[in-house]
Short mmCIF file of C-alpha atoms in Angstrom, two decimals:
data_model
loop_
_atom_site.label_atom_id
_atom_site.label_comp_id
_atom_site.label_asym_id
_atom_site.label_seq_id
_atom_site.Cartn_x
_atom_site.Cartn_y
_atom_site.Cartn_z
CA MET A 48 24.53 -0.25 -11.54
CA PHE A 49 25.95 -3.06 -9.40
CA THR A 50 23.70 -3.94 -6.47
CA ALA A 51 23.04 -7.06 -4.46
CA THR A 52 20.15 -7.95 -6.72
CA ARG A 53 20.83 -6.29 -10.05
CA ALA A 54 24.27 -7.86 -10.41
CA ARG A 55 22.61 -11.28 -10.71
CA VAL A 56 19.98 -10.27 -13.26
CA PRO A 57 21.08 -11.36 -16.77
CA SER A 58 20.89 -8.54 -19.30
CA PRO A 59 22.52 -7.85 -22.67
CA PRO A 60 25.72 -5.76 -22.46
CA ALA A 61 25.49 -2.12 -23.47
CA SER A 62 28.90 -2.46 -25.15
CA ASN A 63 31.27 -5.33 -25.91
CA ASP A 64 34.72 -5.51 -24.37
CA LYS A 65 36.74 -2.87 -26.19
CA LYS A 66 38.62 0.34 -25.65
CA ILE A 67 36.55 3.48 -25.29
CA PRO A 68 38.12 6.56 -26.90
CA LYS A 69 38.00 9.83 -25.05
CA SER A 70 37.29 11.84 -28.19
CA TYR A 71 36.98 11.66 -31.94
CA LYS A 72 38.32 13.88 -34.70
CA VAL A 73 35.37 15.30 -36.53
CA ASP A 74 36.09 16.82 -39.94
CA ALA A 75 34.97 16.35 -43.52
CA SER A 76 37.72 13.91 -44.45
CA ASN A 77 38.16 11.91 -41.23
CA ILE A 78 34.74 11.33 -39.71
CA GLY A 79 34.95 9.14 -36.58
CA VAL A 80 38.73 8.82 -36.53
CA GLN A 81 40.03 8.34 -32.95
CA ASP A 82 42.75 10.64 -31.67
CA GLY A 83 44.55 7.82 -29.76
CA ALA A 84 43.46 8.62 -26.15
CA PHE A 85 41.38 5.92 -24.41
CA TYR A 86 39.75 5.62 -21.01
CA ASP A 87 41.75 3.55 -18.52
CA VAL A 88 41.57 2.62 -14.83
CA LEU A 89 42.60 6.13 -13.76
CA ASP A 90 39.43 7.54 -15.32
CA LEU A 91 36.97 5.06 -13.85
CA TYR A 92 35.97 6.51 -10.50
CA VAL A 93 32.60 6.84 -8.86
CA GLY A 94 31.15 10.18 -9.97
CA ASN A 95 32.88 10.25 -13.39
CA THR A 96 31.00 9.93 -16.67
CA VAL A 97 32.01 7.72 -19.60
CA PRO A 98 30.58 8.18 -23.12
CA VAL A 99 29.25 4.95 -24.62
CA HIS A 100 27.55 5.04 -28.04
CA GLY A 101 26.78 8.72 -27.73
CA LYS A 102 25.41 8.50 -24.18
CA GLN A 103 27.06 9.73 -21.00
CA LEU A 104 27.10 6.95 -18.39
CA LEU A 105 27.56 8.02 -14.78
CA ILE A 106 29.55 5.69 -12.53
CA VAL A 107 27.55 5.47 -9.32
CA ASP A 108 29.19 2.53 -7.48
CA ALA A 109 31.86 -0.15 -7.65
CA VAL A 110 31.86 -3.76 -6.54
CA PRO A 111 33.91 -4.64 -3.42
CA THR A 112 36.73 -6.28 -5.42
CA THR A 113 37.12 -3.14 -7.52
CA ARG A 114 37.25 -0.95 -4.42
CA GLN A 115 39.86 -3.25 -2.92
CA PHE A 116 41.97 -3.04 -6.10
CA TYR A 117 41.96 0.77 -6.07
CA ALA A 118 42.73 0.86 -2.34
CA GLU A 119 45.74 -1.42 -2.80
CA GLN A 120 46.99 0.55 -5.81
CA ALA A 121 46.58 3.84 -3.94
CA ARG A 122 49.10 2.64 -1.33
CA LYS A 123 51.61 1.82 -4.06
CA ASN A 124 51.01 4.42 -6.75
CA PRO A 125 50.18 8.09 -6.03
CA ALA A 126 48.30 8.27 -9.35
CA PHE A 127 45.56 6.12 -7.83
CA HIS A 128 43.16 6.96 -5.03
CA GLU A 129 40.39 5.07 -3.33
CA GLN A 130 36.92 4.96 -4.85
CA PRO A 131 34.51 7.59 -3.50
CA PRO A 132 31.31 6.52 -1.72
CA ALA A 133 28.45 5.26 -3.83
CA ILE A 134 26.03 7.72 -5.38
CA VAL A 135 22.33 7.04 -4.85
CA LEU A 136 20.24 8.62 -7.59
CA GLU A 137 16.68 9.71 -7.02
CA ALA A 138 15.51 7.09 -9.51
CA ASP A 139 17.23 4.37 -7.45
CA GLN A 140 15.64 5.38 -4.17
CA PRO A 141 13.50 2.56 -2.72
CA ALA A 142 9.87 2.91 -3.62
CA PRO A 143 7.66 4.12 -0.79
CA ALA A 144 5.71 1.45 1.01
CA ARG A 145 2.31 0.87 -0.48
CA PRO A 146 -0.51 2.00 1.80
CA LYS A 147 -2.23 -0.88 3.49
CA GLN A 148 -5.73 -1.33 2.19
CA GLU A 149 -8.24 -1.97 4.91
CA PRO A 150 -10.77 -4.75 4.31
CA VAL A 151 -14.30 -3.82 3.38
CA PRO A 152 -16.50 -3.63 6.50
CA TYR A 153 -18.47 -6.78 7.17
CA LEU A 154 -22.15 -6.20 6.57
CA GLY A 155 -23.59 -9.44 7.86
CA GLY A 156 -27.14 -10.59 7.32
CA VAL A 157 -28.47 -12.02 4.07
CA VAL A 158 -26.11 -9.94 1.89
CA THR A 159 -23.01 -11.88 2.95
CA PHE A 160 -21.82 -15.48 2.90
CA GLY A 161 -20.05 -17.01 5.86
CA SER A 162 -18.75 -15.44 9.04
CA GLU A 163 -16.66 -12.30 9.36
CA GLU A 164 -13.47 -14.37 9.73
CA SER A 165 -14.11 -16.46 6.62
CA SER A 166 -15.04 -13.35 4.61
CA LEU A 167 -11.81 -11.69 5.74
CA GLN A 168 -9.81 -14.61 4.30
CA SER A 169 -11.16 -13.71 0.85
CA CYS A 170 -9.64 -10.23 1.25
CA LEU A 171 -6.24 -11.62 2.25
CA SER A 172 -5.75 -14.29 -0.40
CA LEU A 173 -7.10 -15.57 -3.71
CA HIS A 174 -7.19 -18.99 -2.08
CA PRO A 175 -9.00 -18.44 1.24
CA LYS A 176 -8.17 -20.76 4.10
CA LYS A 177 -10.47 -21.84 6.87
CA PRO A 178 -9.86 -19.77 10.04
CA ARG A 179 -7.82 -21.69 12.57
CA GLN A 180 -9.37 -22.77 15.86
CA ASP A 181 -7.82 -23.67 19.17
CA PRO A 182 -7.77 -27.51 19.12
CA GLU A 183 -7.79 -27.79 22.91
CA LYS A 184 -10.76 -25.47 23.14
CA VAL A 185 -12.64 -27.41 20.48
CA LYS A 186 -11.85 -30.76 22.10
CA SER A 187 -13.00 -29.76 25.58
CA ASN A 188 -16.07 -27.69 24.64
CA GLN A 189 -17.26 -29.06 21.32
CA ALA A 190 -20.60 -30.21 22.71
CA ALA A 191 -21.00 -27.47 25.34
CA SER A 192 -23.21 -24.42 25.01
CA LEU A 193 -24.61 -21.97 27.53
CA LYS A 194 -28.34 -21.34 27.20
CA PHE A 195 -30.12 -18.32 28.65
CA SER A 196 -33.77 -17.32 28.57
CA ALA A 197 -34.30 -13.71 27.58
CA ASP A 198 -36.88 -10.96 27.06
CA ILE A 199 -36.62 -8.51 24.20
CA VAL A 200 -36.36 -4.85 25.17
CA SER A 201 -38.75 -2.98 22.88
CA GLU A 202 -41.40 -0.26 23.02
CA LYS A 203 -43.53 -1.95 20.38
CA LEU A 204 -46.74 -3.49 21.70
CA GLU A 205 -46.42 -6.53 19.45
CA ASP A 206 -43.07 -7.37 21.09
CA PHE A 207 -44.55 -7.54 24.57
CA GLY A 208 -44.23 -11.02 26.05
CA ARG A 209 -41.91 -12.42 23.37
CA ARG A 210 -39.51 -14.98 24.83
CA PHE A 211 -36.15 -16.07 23.47
CA VAL A 212 -33.41 -18.61 24.16
CA ILE A 213 -29.89 -17.28 23.53
CA SER A 214 -27.18 -19.93 23.15
CA PHE A 215 -23.47 -19.27 23.42
CA PHE A 216 -21.28 -22.08 22.05
CA LEU A 217 -18.06 -22.32 24.02
CA PHE A 218 -15.69 -23.96 21.52
CA ASP A 219 -16.07 -21.40 18.70
CA GLU A 220 -17.72 -18.49 20.60
CA THR A 221 -20.71 -18.31 18.28
CA VAL A 222 -24.20 -17.14 19.25
CA SER A 223 -27.65 -18.26 18.14
CA VAL A 224 -31.09 -16.93 19.10
CA PHE A 225 -34.26 -19.04 19.13
CA GLU A 226 -37.74 -17.63 19.71
CA GLU A 227 -40.18 -19.62 21.85
CA GLY A 228 -43.76 -20.14 20.83
CA ARG A 229 -46.60 -18.09 22.32
CA LYS A 230 -50.29 -18.74 21.75
CA ASN A 231 -52.28 -16.28 19.66
CA SER A 232 -49.26 -14.00 19.16
CA GLY A 233 -49.21 -14.22 15.38
CA ILE A 234 -45.43 -14.78 15.52
CA VAL A 235 -44.04 -18.07 14.26
CA PRO A 236 -41.54 -19.54 16.75
CA GLY A 237 -38.20 -20.90 15.64
CA LYS A 238 -34.80 -19.65 14.58
CA PHE A 239 -34.53 -15.89 15.19
CA LEU A 240 -30.81 -15.64 14.40
CA LYS A 241 -28.64 -18.37 12.90
CA ARG A 242 -25.50 -19.42 14.72
CA GLN A 243 -22.61 -17.04 14.00
CA LYS A 244 -19.91 -14.95 15.64
CA LEU A 245 -21.15 -11.56 16.75
CA ARG A 246 -19.70 -8.42 18.28
CA ASN A 247 -20.91 -6.78 21.46
CA ALA A 248 -21.59 -3.09 22.05
CA GLU A 249 -17.84 -2.45 22.54
CA GLY A 250 -17.05 -3.84 19.07
CA GLU A 251 -15.41 -7.03 20.41
CA TYR A 252 -16.56 -10.57 19.84
CA PHE A 253 -18.95 -11.95 22.43
CA SER A 254 -17.30 -14.07 25.10
CA SER A 255 -18.69 -16.20 27.89
CA LYS A 256 -18.25 -13.28 30.31
CA ASP A 257 -20.91 -11.27 28.44
CA PHE A 258 -23.67 -13.75 29.36
CA TYR A 259 -25.12 -14.01 32.87
CA VAL A 260 -28.49 -13.62 34.51
CA GLY A 261 -29.36 -9.93 34.63
CA ALA A 262 -27.10 -8.96 31.75
CA THR A 263 -28.31 -6.82 28.87
CA VAL A 264 -26.88 -7.78 25.47
CA ARG A 265 -27.40 -6.09 22.12
CA ILE A 266 -27.47 -8.42 19.14
CA ASN A 267 -28.00 -7.03 15.62
CA ASN A 268 -29.88 -3.92 16.78
CA TYR A 269 -32.03 -5.97 19.18
CA THR A 270 -31.59 -5.63 22.93
CA PHE A 271 -32.22 -8.60 25.20
CA THR A 272 -32.33 -8.97 28.96
CA LEU A 273 -31.16 -12.36 30.28
CA ASP A 274 -33.36 -13.62 33.11
CA GLY A 275 -32.60 -17.35 33.41
CA LEU A 276 -30.31 -20.21 32.43
CA ASP A 277 -30.52 -23.98 32.15
CA ALA A 278 -29.04 -26.53 34.56
CA PHE A 279 -26.03 -27.34 32.38
CA SER A 280 -25.04 -23.67 32.11
CA LEU A 281 -25.31 -23.20 35.87
CA ASN A 282 -23.30 -26.36 36.59
CA TYR A 283 -20.63 -25.39 34.04
CA ALA A 284 -20.29 -21.91 35.54
CA ILE A 285 -19.96 -23.32 39.07
CA HIS A 286 -17.09 -25.56 37.99
CA HIS A 287 -15.30 -22.69 36.21
CA PRO A 288 -15.24 -19.90 38.80
CA ASP A 289 -12.20 -18.25 37.23
CA GLU A 290 -14.21 -17.64 34.05
CA PHE A 291 -17.62 -16.97 35.65
CA ALA A 292 -17.19 -14.76 38.70
CA TRP A 293 -20.96 -14.45 39.12
CA ALA A 294 -21.25 -18.21 39.84
#
């Protein structure tokens, strides 16, 4: 078949350039003797079959130059007529689009390596690339983070009085949680959650609008109530009223 792609693919010819007889005389004394009739241009039309080496080849299309030749000859010679439209066989139908495979859900925690974005790159390519960041955002907020004091919302007695500091880093929108020390609590203060990108209750990544005094945020099955912020966070919010309406 001649197509835009197959015509350029080199392949061995099914038959060398030669005349193709329409039939053979088959008898005991003259096996394979031709009867003198050969296929010519008047037999080569789309939809016709031509026997080649014992196989019937169906003509399904013709190249533009061939169609032009038959069209010109049809205007001069009534024995000719234009080539019929191409025939598309079921085997030549384009293959259906492969279903898109969804990435494996991100589990987080100690069973994974890296953030959700970096893990997703491993699903998209054998050579993962570092997720791109907004250079302007990184340049202007690289050293800026909003810090809020928070209480944990829990019905467990041992959680009563536990205090936390939740930090939101502006340039990459990551979140970290640090637990403050408390005397005779039996709980070691320090890093409660390492810095990483997290999703809120709506399934979207946390943004600066999710953090304000009085807000309730749920982080990895823990619920926190924000009840204070540091001086830098307050000053930053005051100078960015379009982003922090509460300021």
